[in-house]
Amino acid sequence: MDPLHDAHTPAHAAIDRALSRHRGGPLIVGIAGAQGSGKSTLAARLARTFGAGGLRVATLSIDDLYLPRADRLALAATEHPLWATRGPPGTHDIALGHRLFDALAGTGAVRLPRFDKTADDRLPVSAWPVVAAPVDLILFEGWLVGARPQDAAALAAPVNTLERDEDVDGRWRRRANALLATLYQPLFARIAVQILLAAPTFAVVHRWRAEQEAALPHPAMDAAALARFIAHYERLTRHILAEMPVRADCVIALDANRRVVTPPGRPCHTPAA
């Protein structure tokens, strides 16, 4: 049995309670968690069980909303070099996310985007899977799904050597935070149930993400490149682990081996009406 098996039961119960009260359009569930915490594994398992129960389910990762590589390189050339790396706020096509949520509430065939992490680019539209709308449930997973921006004062000091050496004036992190506050919040406001897979500390994230990289058919990053990549995520990951547990609808706390432990904040409960 994999360690995340025990995460399925509380997450399923929280979603099931919300479905019993939900009216009008698909129920959108956000699943957040640090890199390597098991978000896609949990989403896939939930999709199977709710699908087996007769619901029409669509699964989408915020990773699949990444801007194409060419667009990120253009941002890096014109705004800040750190925009070349996928992940932080500002590297996603949020308008596409809105269009997908709308389409999944409509009728007809809907193509769901997919991102190839080995190629670091979006797959061509012809390779996107197709689902039939309307759906009953959208499982929307991603490391920053549902995240809220930091206070301005928290941006002053760098959190790691990447920020210290490559964002000396703080321009990149301030812009990412501003985009999270403005561009991303309307999309996240459409989430009806927020689930958090809570890592015990940020310190485990490097090992978890390294395990993901090693599992790829053709790993793209060596240890040094992976450490630099993870540094782009560190600030907001730490912020999410600190602030999201007190407001998430379902907190599933994990130990360093991804085993479920007692939640640090609220246990899973019926979301507010």
C-alpha positions in Angstrom: 0.0 0.0 0.0 1.4 3.4 -0.9 1.7 6.0 1.8 -0.9 8.3 0.3 -3.6 5.6 0.5 -4.8 7.0 3.8 -5.2 10.5 2.2 -7.9 9.3 -0.1 -10.5 8.7 2.6 -10.6 12.2 4.2 -10.3 13.9 0.8 -13.1 11.8 -0.6 -15.4 12.5 2.4 -14.8 16.2 2.2 -15.7 16.3 -1.5 -18.7 14.0 -1.1 -20.1 16.3 1.6 -19.6 19.3 -0.7 -21.3 17.5 -3.6 -24.3 16.8 -1.5 -24.8 20.5 -1.0 -23.6 21.8 -4.4 -25.9 23.1 -7.0 -25.2 24.5 -10.5 -22.2 23.6 -12.6 -19.2 21.4 -11.7 -17.9 21.4 -8.2 -14.3 22.6 -8.4 -11.9 21.0 -5.9 -8.4 22.5 -5.4 -5.6 20.2 -4.3 -2.5 22.0 -3.1 0.8 20.7 -1.8 4.5 21.1 -2.1 6.4 19.5 -5.0 6.4 15.7 -4.8 3.7 15.6 -2.1 1.4 13.3 -4.2 -1.1 15.7 -5.5 -1.5 14.1 -8.9 -1.6 10.6 -7.3 -4.4 11.7 -5.0 -6.3 13.5 -7.8 -6.1 10.4 -10.0 -7.3 8.1 -7.3 -10.2 10.5 -6.5 -11.1 10.7 -10.2 -11.3 6.9 -10.4 -13.5 6.5 -7.3 -15.9 9.3 -8.1 -16.0 8.1 -11.7 -16.8 4.6 -10.7 -19.6 6.1 -8.7 -21.2 7.5 -11.8 -19.9 11.1 -11.8 -18.3 12.8 -14.8 -14.9 13.9 -13.6 -12.2 16.1 -15.2 -8.7 16.4 -13.8 -6.5 19.4 -14.5 -3.1 20.4 -13.1 -2.0 24.0 -12.9 1.2 22.7 -14.4 -0.7 22.1 -17.6 -1.5 25.9 -17.7 2.2 26.8 -17.9 3.0 29.3 -20.6 4.8 27.8 -23.6 8.6 27.9 -23.3 8.9 30.6 -26.0 6.6 32.9 -24.1 8.5 32.4 -20.8 11.8 33.0 -22.6 10.3 36.2 -24.0 9.4 37.3 -20.5 12.9 36.5 -19.3 14.3 38.7 -22.1 12.1 41.7 -21.5 11.2 41.6 -17.8 13.4 39.4 -15.7 15.7 36.4 -16.3 14.0 34.3 -13.6 10.8 34.2 -15.7 12.4 31.5 -17.8 11.8 28.9 -15.2 8.3 27.5 -15.0 6.4 27.4 -11.7 6.1 30.8 -9.9 3.1 33.1 -10.4 3.4 34.7 -13.7 4.3 31.6 -15.7 0.8 30.3 -16.1 -1.9 31.0 -18.7 -4.7 31.9 -16.2 -7.1 33.0 -19.0 -6.9 29.5 -20.3 -7.8 28.2 -16.9 -11.0 30.3 -16.8 -11.9 29.1 -20.3 -11.5 25.5 -19.4 -13.6 25.8 -16.2 -16.3 27.5 -18.4 -16.1 24.9 -21.1 -16.3 22.1 -18.6 -19.6 23.6 -17.4 -20.9 23.8 -20.9 -21.6 21.1 -23.5 -19.5 19.2 -26.0 -16.0 18.0 -26.3 -13.3 19.9 -24.3 -9.6 19.4 -24.8 -7.5 19.6 -21.6 -4.0 21.0 -22.0 -1.0 18.9 -21.1 2.6 20.1 -20.4 5.7 18.0 -21.1 8.1 18.6 -18.3 10.9 16.8 -20.0 10.7 19.1 -23.0 9.7 22.0 -20.7 7.0 23.0 -23.1 3.3 22.6 -23.7 2.2 19.6 -25.8 0.5 20.4 -29.1 -3.2 20.7 -29.0 -3.6 17.5 -31.0 -2.1 15.6 -28.0 -4.5 17.1 -25.4 -7.0 14.5 -24.0 -10.6 15.2 -24.7 -13.4 15.0 -22.1 -17.2 15.4 -22.7 -18.8 18.3 -21.0 -20.7 19.0 -18.8 -18.8 17.4 -15.9 -19.9 17.1 -12.3 -16.5 17.4 -10.7 -13.2 19.2 -11.6 -10.1 18.1 -9.6 -7.7 21.0 -10.0 -4.3 20.2 -8.5 -1.0 22.1 -8.2 1.6 23.3 -5.9 0.2 26.8 -5.5 -3.5 26.1 -6.2 -5.5 28.3 -3.8 -2.4 30.2 -2.5 -2.8 33.8 -1.2 -0.2 36.5 -1.6 2.3 37.5 1.0 2.3 40.8 2.8 4.7 43.3 1.2 7.0 43.3 4.2 7.6 39.6 3.9 9.2 40.2 0.5 12.0 42.3 1.7 14.5 39.7 2.7 15.6 36.9 0.3 14.7 33.3 1.4 17.6 31.6 -0.4 20.7 32.2 -2.5 18.7 32.3 -5.7 16.8 35.3 -4.5 19.9 36.8 -2.9 22.0 36.5 -6.0 19.6 36.7 -8.9 16.8 38.9 -7.5 18.9 41.4 -5.7 16.4 44.2 -5.8 13.4 42.0 -5.2 11.7 42.9 -8.4 11.0 39.4 -9.6 9.4 38.2 -6.3 7.4 41.4 -5.9 6.0 41.0 -9.4 5.2 37.4 -8.8 3.4 38.3 -5.6 1.4 41.0 -7.3 0.3 38.7 -10.0 -0.8 36.1 -7.4 -2.8 38.8 -5.7 -4.5 40.0 -8.9 -4.4 37.6 -11.8 -4.6 34.3 -9.8 -7.2 35.1 -7.1 -10.3 35.2 -9.4 -9.4 31.7 -10.7 -8.8 30.4 -7.2 -12.1 32.0 -6.1 -13.9 29.4 -8.2 -12.6 26.6 -6.0 -15.4 25.3 -3.8 -13.3 22.8 -1.7 -9.7 23.4 -0.9 -7.5 20.4 0.1 -4.0 20.7 1.3 -1.4 18.0 1.4 0.8 19.5 4.1 4.5 18.6 4.1 6.0 18.5 7.6 8.7 21.1 6.6 10.1 22.6 3.4 13.3 20.6 4.0 11.7 17.3 2.7 10.7 18.9 -0.6 14.1 18.5 -2.3 14.0 14.7 -1.7 10.4 14.4 -2.8 11.1 16.4 -6.0 14.3 14.5 -6.7 12.3 11.2 -6.5 9.9 12.6 -9.1 12.8 13.6 -11.4 14.4 10.2 -11.1 11.1 8.6 -12.1 11.0 10.5 -15.4 11.9 8.4 -18.5 14.6 10.9 -19.3 15.5 13.1 -16.3 16.2 16.6 -17.4 18.0 18.0 -14.3 21.1 17.0 -12.4 21.3 17.6 -8.6 22.6 21.2 -9.0 20.0 22.1 -11.6 17.2 20.6 -9.4 18.3 22.5 -6.4 18.2 25.8 -8.3 14.8 24.8 -9.8 13.3 24.1 -6.4 14.6 27.5 -5.1 12.1 29.2 -7.4 9.3 27.6 -5.4 10.6 27.9 -1.9 9.2 31.3 -0.8 5.6 30.5 -1.7 5.8 26.9 -0.6 6.8 28.0 2.9 4.1 30.7 2.9 1.4 28.1 1.9 2.5 25.7 4.6 2.2 28.5 7.2 -1.1 30.1 6.2 -3.2 27.6 4.3 -3.9 25.0 7.1 -6.1 27.4 9.1 -8.4 28.0 6.2 -8.3 24.9 4.0 -11.5 22.8 3.9 -9.4 19.6 4.3 -5.8 19.4 5.7 -4.0 16.1 5.2 -0.7 16.4 7.1 2.1 14.2 5.9 5.3 13.0 7.5 8.7 12.9 5.7 7.7 9.6 4.0 4.3 10.9 2.9 2.4 9.0 5.5 -0.7 10.7 6.8 -0.4 12.1 10.3 -2.7 14.3 12.5 -3.6 17.6 10.7 -1.8 20.7 11.9 -4.9 22.9 11.4 -8.5 22.1 10.8 -9.4 18.4 10.1 -11.4 17.8 7.0 -14.9 19.2 7.6 -17.9 20.3 5.7 -17.1 23.5 3.8 -19.1 26.5 4.5 -22.2 27.0 2.4 
